[in-house]
Short mmCIF file of C-alpha atoms and ligand atoms in Angstrom, two decimals:
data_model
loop_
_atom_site.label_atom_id
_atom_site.label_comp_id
_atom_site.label_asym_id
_atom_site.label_seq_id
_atom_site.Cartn_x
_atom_site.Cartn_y
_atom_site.Cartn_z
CA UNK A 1 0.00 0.00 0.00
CA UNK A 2 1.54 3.41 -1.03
CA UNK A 3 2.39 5.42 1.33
CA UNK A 4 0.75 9.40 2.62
CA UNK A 5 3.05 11.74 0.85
CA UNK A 6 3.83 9.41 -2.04
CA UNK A 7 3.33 11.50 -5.21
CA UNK A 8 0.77 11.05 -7.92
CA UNK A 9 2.91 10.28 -10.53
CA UNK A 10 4.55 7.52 -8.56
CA UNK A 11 1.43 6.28 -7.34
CA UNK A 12 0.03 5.89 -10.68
CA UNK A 13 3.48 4.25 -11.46
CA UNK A 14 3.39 1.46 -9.03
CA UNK A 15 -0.40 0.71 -9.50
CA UNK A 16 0.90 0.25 -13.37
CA UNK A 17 3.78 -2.06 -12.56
CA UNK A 18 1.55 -3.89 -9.94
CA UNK A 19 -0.21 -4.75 -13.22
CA UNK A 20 0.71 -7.60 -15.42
CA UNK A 21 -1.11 -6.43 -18.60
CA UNK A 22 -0.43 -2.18 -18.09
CA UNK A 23 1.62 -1.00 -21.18
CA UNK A 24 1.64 2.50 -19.86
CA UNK A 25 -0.87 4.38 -21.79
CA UNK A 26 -3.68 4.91 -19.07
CA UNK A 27 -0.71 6.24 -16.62
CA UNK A 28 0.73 8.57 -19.40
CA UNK A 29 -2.98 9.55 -20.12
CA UNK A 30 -3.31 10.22 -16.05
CA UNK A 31 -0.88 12.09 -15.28
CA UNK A 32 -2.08 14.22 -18.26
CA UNK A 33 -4.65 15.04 -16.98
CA UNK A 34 -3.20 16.17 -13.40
CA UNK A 35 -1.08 18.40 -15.17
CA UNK A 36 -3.97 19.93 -17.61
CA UNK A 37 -5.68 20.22 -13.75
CA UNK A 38 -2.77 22.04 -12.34
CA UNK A 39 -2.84 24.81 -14.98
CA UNK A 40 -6.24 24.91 -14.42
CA UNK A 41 -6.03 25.22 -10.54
CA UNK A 42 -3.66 28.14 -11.38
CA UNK A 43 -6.36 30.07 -13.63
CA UNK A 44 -9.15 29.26 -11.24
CA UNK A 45 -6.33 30.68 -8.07
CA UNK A 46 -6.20 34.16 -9.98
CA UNK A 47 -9.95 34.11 -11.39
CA UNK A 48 -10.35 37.64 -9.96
CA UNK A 49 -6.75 38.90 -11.02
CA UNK A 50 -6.42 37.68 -14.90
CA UNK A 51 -9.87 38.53 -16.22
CA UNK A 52 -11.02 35.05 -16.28
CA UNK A 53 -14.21 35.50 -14.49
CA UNK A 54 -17.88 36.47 -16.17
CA UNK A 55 -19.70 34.50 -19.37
CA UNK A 56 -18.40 34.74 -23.12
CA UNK A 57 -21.46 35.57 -24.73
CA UNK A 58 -22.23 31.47 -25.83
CA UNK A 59 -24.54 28.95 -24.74
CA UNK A 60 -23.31 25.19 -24.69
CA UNK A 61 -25.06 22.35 -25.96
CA UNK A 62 -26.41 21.69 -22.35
CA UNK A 63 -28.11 24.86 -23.41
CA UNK A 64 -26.30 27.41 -19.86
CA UNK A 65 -24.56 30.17 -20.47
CA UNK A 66 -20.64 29.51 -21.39
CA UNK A 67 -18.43 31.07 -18.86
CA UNK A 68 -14.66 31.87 -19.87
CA UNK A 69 -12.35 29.30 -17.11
CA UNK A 70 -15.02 26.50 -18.71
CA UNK A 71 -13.90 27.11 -21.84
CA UNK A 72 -10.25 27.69 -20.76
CA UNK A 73 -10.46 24.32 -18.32
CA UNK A 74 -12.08 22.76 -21.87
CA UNK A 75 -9.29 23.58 -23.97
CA UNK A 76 -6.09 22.84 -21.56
CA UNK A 77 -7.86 19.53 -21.61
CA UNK A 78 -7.73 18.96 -24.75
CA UNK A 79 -4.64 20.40 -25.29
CA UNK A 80 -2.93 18.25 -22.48
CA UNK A 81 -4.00 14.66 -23.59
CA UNK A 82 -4.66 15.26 -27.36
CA UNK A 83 -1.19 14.30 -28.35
CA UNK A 84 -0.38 11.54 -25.70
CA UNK A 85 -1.31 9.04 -28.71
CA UNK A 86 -3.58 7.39 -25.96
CA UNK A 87 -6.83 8.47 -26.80
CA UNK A 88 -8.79 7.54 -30.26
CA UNK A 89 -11.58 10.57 -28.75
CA UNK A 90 -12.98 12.39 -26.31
CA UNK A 91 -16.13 13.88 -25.03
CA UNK A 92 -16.91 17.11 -23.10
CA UNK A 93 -20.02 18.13 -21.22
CA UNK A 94 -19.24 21.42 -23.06
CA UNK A 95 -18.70 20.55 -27.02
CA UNK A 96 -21.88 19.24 -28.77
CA UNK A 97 -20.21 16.76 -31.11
CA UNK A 98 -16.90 13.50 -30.30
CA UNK A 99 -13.56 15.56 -30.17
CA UNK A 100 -11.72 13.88 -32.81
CA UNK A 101 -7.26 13.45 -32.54
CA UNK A 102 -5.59 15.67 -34.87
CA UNK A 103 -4.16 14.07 -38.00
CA UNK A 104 -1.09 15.24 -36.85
CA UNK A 105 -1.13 12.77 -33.51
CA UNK A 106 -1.23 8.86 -33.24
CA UNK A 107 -4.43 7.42 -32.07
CA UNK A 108 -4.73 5.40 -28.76
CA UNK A 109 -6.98 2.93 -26.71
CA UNK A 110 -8.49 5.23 -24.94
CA UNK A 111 -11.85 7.17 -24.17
CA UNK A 112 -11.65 10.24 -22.75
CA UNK A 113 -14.89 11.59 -21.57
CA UNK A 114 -15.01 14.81 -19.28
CA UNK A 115 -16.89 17.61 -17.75
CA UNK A 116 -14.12 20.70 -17.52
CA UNK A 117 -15.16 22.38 -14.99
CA UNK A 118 -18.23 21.60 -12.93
CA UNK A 119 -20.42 24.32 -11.34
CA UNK A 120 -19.81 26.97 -13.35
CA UNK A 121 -22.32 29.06 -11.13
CA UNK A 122 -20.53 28.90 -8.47
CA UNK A 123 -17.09 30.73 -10.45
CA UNK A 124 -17.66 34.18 -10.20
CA UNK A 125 -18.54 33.78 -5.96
CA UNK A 126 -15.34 31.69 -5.27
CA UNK A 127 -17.17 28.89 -4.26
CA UNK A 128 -15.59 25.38 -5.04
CA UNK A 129 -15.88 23.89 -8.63
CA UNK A 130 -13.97 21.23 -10.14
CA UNK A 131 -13.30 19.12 -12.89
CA UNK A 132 -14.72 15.47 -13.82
CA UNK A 133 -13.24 12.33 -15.80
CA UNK A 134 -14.17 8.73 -17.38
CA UNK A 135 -12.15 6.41 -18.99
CA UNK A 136 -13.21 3.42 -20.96
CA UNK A 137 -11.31 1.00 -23.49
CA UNK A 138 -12.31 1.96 -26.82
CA UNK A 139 -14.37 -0.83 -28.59
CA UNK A 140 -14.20 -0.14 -32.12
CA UNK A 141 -11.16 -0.34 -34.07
CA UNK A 142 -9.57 1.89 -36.93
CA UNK A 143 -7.42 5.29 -36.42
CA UNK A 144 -10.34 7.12 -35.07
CA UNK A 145 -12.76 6.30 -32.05
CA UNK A 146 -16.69 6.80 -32.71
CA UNK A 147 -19.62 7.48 -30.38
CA UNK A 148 -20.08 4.00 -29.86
CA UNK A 149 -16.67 3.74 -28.20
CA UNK A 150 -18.13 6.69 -25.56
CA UNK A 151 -21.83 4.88 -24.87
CA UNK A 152 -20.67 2.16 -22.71
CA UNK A 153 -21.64 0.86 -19.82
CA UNK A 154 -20.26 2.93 -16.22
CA UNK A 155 -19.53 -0.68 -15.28
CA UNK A 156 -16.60 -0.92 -18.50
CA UNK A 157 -14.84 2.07 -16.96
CA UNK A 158 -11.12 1.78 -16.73
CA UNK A 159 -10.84 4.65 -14.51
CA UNK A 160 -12.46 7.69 -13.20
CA UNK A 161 -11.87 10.87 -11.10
CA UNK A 162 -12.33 14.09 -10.36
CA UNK A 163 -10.41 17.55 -8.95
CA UNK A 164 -11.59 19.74 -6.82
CA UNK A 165 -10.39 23.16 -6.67
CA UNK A 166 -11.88 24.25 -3.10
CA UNK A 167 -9.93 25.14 0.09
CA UNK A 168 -7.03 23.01 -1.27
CA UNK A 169 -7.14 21.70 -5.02
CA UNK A 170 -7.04 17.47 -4.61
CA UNK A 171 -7.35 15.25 -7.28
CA UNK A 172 -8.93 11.65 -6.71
CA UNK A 173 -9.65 8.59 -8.71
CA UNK A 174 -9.75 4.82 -9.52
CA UNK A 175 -8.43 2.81 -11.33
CA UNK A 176 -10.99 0.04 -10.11
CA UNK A 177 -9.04 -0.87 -7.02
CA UNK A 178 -9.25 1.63 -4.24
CA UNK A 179 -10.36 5.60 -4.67
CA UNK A 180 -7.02 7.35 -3.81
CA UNK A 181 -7.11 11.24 -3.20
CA UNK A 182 -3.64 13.45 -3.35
CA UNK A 183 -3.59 17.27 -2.34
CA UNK A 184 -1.72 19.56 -4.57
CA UNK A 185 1.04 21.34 -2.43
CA UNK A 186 1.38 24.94 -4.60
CA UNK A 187 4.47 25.56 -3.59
CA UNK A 188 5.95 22.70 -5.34
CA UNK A 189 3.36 22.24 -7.95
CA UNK A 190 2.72 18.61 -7.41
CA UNK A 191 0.19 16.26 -5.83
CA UNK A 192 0.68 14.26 -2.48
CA UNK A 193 -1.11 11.18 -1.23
CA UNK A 194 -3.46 12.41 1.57
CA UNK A 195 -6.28 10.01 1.31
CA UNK A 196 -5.59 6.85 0.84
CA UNK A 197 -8.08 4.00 -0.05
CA UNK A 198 -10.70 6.55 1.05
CA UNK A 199 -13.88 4.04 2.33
CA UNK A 200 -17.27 5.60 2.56
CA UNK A 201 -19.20 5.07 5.96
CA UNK A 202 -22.12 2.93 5.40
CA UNK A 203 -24.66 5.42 6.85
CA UNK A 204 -24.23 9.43 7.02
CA UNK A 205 -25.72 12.13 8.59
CA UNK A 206 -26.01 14.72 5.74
CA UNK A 207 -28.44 14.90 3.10
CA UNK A 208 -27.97 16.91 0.42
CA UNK A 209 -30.26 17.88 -2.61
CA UNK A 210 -31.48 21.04 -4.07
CA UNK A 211 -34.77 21.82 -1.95
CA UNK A 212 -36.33 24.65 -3.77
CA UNK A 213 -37.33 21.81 -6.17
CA UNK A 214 -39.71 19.97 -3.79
CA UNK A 215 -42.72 21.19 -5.51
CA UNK A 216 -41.41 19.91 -8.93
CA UNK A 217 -40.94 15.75 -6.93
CA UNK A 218 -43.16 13.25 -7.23
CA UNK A 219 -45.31 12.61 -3.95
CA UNK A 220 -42.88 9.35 -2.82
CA UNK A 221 -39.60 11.24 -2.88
CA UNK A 222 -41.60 14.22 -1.35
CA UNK A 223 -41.89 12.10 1.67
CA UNK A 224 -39.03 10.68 1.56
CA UNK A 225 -36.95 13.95 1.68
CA UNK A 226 -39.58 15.38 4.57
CA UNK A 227 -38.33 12.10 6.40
CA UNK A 228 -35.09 13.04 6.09
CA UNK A 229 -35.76 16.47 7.64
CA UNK A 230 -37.48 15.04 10.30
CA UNK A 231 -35.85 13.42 13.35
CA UNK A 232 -34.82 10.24 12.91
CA UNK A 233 -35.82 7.44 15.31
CA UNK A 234 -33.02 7.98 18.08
CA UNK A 235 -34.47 11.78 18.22
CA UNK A 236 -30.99 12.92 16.41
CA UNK A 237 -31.71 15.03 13.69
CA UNK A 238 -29.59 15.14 10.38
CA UNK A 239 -27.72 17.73 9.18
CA UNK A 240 -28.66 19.39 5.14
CA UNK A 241 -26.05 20.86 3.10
CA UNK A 242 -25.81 21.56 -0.67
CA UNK A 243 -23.22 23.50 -2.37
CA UNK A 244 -24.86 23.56 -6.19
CA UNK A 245 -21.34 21.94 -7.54
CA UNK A 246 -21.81 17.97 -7.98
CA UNK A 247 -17.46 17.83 -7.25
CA UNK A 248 -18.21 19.47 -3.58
CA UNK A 249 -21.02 17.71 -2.72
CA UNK A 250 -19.78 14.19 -3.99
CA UNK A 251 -16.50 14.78 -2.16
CA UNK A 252 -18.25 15.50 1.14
CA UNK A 253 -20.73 12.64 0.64
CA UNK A 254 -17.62 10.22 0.18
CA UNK A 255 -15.58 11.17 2.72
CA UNK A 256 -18.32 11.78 5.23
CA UNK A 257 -21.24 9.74 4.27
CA UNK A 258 -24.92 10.01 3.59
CA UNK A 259 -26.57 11.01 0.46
CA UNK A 260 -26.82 13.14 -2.37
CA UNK A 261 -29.35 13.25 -5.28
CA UNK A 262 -30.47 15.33 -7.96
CA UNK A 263 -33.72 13.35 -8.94
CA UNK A 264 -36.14 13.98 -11.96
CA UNK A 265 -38.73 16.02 -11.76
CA UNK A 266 -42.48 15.38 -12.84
CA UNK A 267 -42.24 17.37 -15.58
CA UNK A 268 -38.62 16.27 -16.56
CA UNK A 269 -38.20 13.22 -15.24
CA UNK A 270 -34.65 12.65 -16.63
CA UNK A 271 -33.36 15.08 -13.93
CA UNK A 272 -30.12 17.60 -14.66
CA UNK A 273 -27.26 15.72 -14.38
CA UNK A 274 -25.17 14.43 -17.35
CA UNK A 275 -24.67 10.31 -17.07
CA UNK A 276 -21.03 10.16 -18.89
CA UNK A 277 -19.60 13.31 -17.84
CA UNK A 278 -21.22 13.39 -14.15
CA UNK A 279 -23.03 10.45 -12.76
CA UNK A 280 -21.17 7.94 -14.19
CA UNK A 281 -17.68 8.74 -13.23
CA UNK A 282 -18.76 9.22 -10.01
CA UNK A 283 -20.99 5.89 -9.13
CA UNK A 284 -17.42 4.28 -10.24
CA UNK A 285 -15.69 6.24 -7.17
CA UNK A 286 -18.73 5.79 -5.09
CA UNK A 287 -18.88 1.70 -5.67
CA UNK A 288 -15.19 1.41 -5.10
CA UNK A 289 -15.29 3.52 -1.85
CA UNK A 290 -18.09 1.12 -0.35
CA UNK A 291 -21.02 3.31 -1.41
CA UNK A 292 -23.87 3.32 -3.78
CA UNK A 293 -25.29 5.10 -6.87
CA UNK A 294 -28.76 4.42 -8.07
CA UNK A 295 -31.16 6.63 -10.49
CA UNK A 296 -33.65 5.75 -8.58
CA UNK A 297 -34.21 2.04 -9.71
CA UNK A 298 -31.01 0.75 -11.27
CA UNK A 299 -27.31 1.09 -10.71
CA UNK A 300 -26.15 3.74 -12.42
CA UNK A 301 -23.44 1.63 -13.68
CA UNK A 302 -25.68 -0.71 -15.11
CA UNK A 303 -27.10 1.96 -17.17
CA UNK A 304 -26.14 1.52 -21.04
CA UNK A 305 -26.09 5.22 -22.54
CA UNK A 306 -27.84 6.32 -25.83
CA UNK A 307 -26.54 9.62 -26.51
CA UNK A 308 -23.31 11.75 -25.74
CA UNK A 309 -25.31 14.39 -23.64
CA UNK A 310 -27.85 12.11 -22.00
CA UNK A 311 -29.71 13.14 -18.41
CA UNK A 312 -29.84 10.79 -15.33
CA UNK A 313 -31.50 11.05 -11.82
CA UNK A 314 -28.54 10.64 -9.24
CA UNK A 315 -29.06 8.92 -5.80
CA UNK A 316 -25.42 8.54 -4.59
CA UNK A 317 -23.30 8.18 -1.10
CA UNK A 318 -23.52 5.58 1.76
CA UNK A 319 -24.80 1.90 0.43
CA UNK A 320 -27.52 2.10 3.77
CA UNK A 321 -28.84 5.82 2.68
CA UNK A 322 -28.97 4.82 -1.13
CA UNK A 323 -30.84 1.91 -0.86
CA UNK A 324 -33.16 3.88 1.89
CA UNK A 325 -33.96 6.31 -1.13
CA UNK A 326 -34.64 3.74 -3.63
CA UNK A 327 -36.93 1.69 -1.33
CA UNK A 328 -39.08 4.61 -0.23
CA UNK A 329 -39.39 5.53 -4.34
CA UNK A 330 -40.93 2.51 -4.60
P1 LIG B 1 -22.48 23.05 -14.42
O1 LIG B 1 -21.35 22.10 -14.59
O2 LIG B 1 -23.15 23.39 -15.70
O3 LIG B 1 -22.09 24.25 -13.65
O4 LIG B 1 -23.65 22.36 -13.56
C1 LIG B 1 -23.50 22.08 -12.22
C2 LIG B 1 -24.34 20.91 -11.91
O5 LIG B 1 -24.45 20.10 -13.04
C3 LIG B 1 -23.79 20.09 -10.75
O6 LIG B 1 -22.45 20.30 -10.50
C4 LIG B 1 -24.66 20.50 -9.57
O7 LIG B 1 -24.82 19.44 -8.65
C5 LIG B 1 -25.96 20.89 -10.20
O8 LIG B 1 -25.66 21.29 -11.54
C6 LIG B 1 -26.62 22.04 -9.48
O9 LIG B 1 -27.85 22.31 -10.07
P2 LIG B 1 -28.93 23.32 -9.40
O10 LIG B 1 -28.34 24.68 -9.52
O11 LIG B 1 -30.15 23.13 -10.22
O12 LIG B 1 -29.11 22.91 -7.98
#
């Protein structure tokens, strides 16, 4: 077991070698993507300072207003992995179509699917945002990868994590065995073990969902929520918190237990969240911490997408308070 303090580049390292079958390309692909996170961390440091705050004037596909560090966090993405040769394509939360490699750059085995930065409401207050990734062995073969390389299964994913630029920037993920979170040390630019094999307590105390949407729920997760406002049957009482980016919220959740959803609504009962670039990634973590993710009636995981930008309910936290949710939906 690595050691606190070990670095992220040598963890990733030793979980390679401890690998029979690793050739290297999902490391060299990682610790891409720490680095594209690191100059993101810096932008996101000096929002106020370098002009980097406010909207550019665009929409994205999700239809929400484009602000400038998601399209700067999009781009150093790309930028950063596109010419690792490990990726056939990629996906983004905030680009409509698949990001195809360059000519210029050899093709890989690799999916790449990503949401840059996450929360983009919460930029311009200096409130915590972050960024989100999945990867998944491409399926198809020639130079380039196709959509049907990005809608697989959660369950196929290779690895998954996210970064969360908050009171300290950490970066976590999985590469199936253990969730593993590192905290960036700015004065040396690099990322320390701090959280090893992070477990999720079975049960938690905090529930966290957006509640001005109560009127829009159906009448079983009405109740359901009012129970969880309610004292509980010791006379404790639990605690509510909600942040409005899924990174903060899911980071709490895992290291401190109970639950946190974004369900469907009557009216749109696919709910808000994006299943490859949000849900997805994060059941993966959740699982491999000990916890659960459910829409509601199925594992996330289990869920086999049919389009690049589709919408999921999200149940996810401690495996006791998830399948509490999903037995009082009925
Ligand atoms: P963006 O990535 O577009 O900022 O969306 C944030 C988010 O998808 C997720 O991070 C939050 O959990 C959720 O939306 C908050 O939504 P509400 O503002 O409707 O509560």
């Amino acid at each position: 077991m690595a050691q606190r303090g070990t670095t992220i580049e040598r963890h990733i390292f030793e979980r390679q070698r401890a690998t029979s079958s690793a050739t290297g390309e999902l490391s060299g692909l990682l610790q891409q993507i720490a680095t594209a996170s690191k100059i993101i961390n810096s932008k996101v440091n000096q929002a106020g300072l370098a002009d980097a705050l406010g909207v550019t004037g665009e929409v994205n596909v999700q239809g929400e207003e484009v602000q400038k560090l998601d399209e700067f966090a999009n781009s150093i993405l790309i930028r950063c992995v596109e010419a690792g040769g490990h990726l056939c394509c990629m996906a983004s939360e905030e680009v409509e179509e698949l990001i195809t490699i360059p000519d210029r750059f050899t093709t890989g085995k690799y999916v790449l699917m990503f949401d840059p930065l996450d929360g983009s409401t919460n930029i311009d207050v200096n409130i915590s945002i972050g960024t989100i990734f999945s990867v998944h062995k491409r399926m198809t073969t020639g130079r380039n990868g196709t959509v049907a390389d990005c809608l697989q299964r959660g369950t196929e994913q290779v690895a998954a994590g996210y970064v969360i630029y908050g009171s300290s920037t950490m970066f976590v993920y999985s590469t199936g065995e253990g969730v593993h979170g590192f905290t960036l040390d700015p004065s040396v630019g690099e990322y320390f073990l701090s959280h090893p094999n992070i477990q999720t307590p079975k049960h938690g105390k905090t529930y966290s969902v957006n509640d001005a949407n109560c009127s829009k729920w159906v009448d079983p997760l009405q109740a359901y929520v009012n129970r969880l406002r309610s004292p509980q049957a010791d006379g404790s009482l639990r605690s509510a918190r909600y942040v409005g980016t899924l990174v903060a919220d899911f980071h709490r959740t895992l290291l401190k237990g109970g639950i946190f959803m974004y369900p469907g609504e009557k009216k749109k009962p696919e709910g808000k969240l994006r299943l490859l670039y949000e849900a997805s990634p994060m059941a993966f973590l959740a699982e491999r911490a000990g916890g659960a993710a459910s829409d509601g009636k199925r594992r996330i995981l289990e869920i086999v997408p049919d389009k690049l930008h589709q919408r999921t309910p999200l149940f996810i936290g401690s495996a006791e308070d998830v399948a509490d949710a999903v037995r009082s939906l009925g």
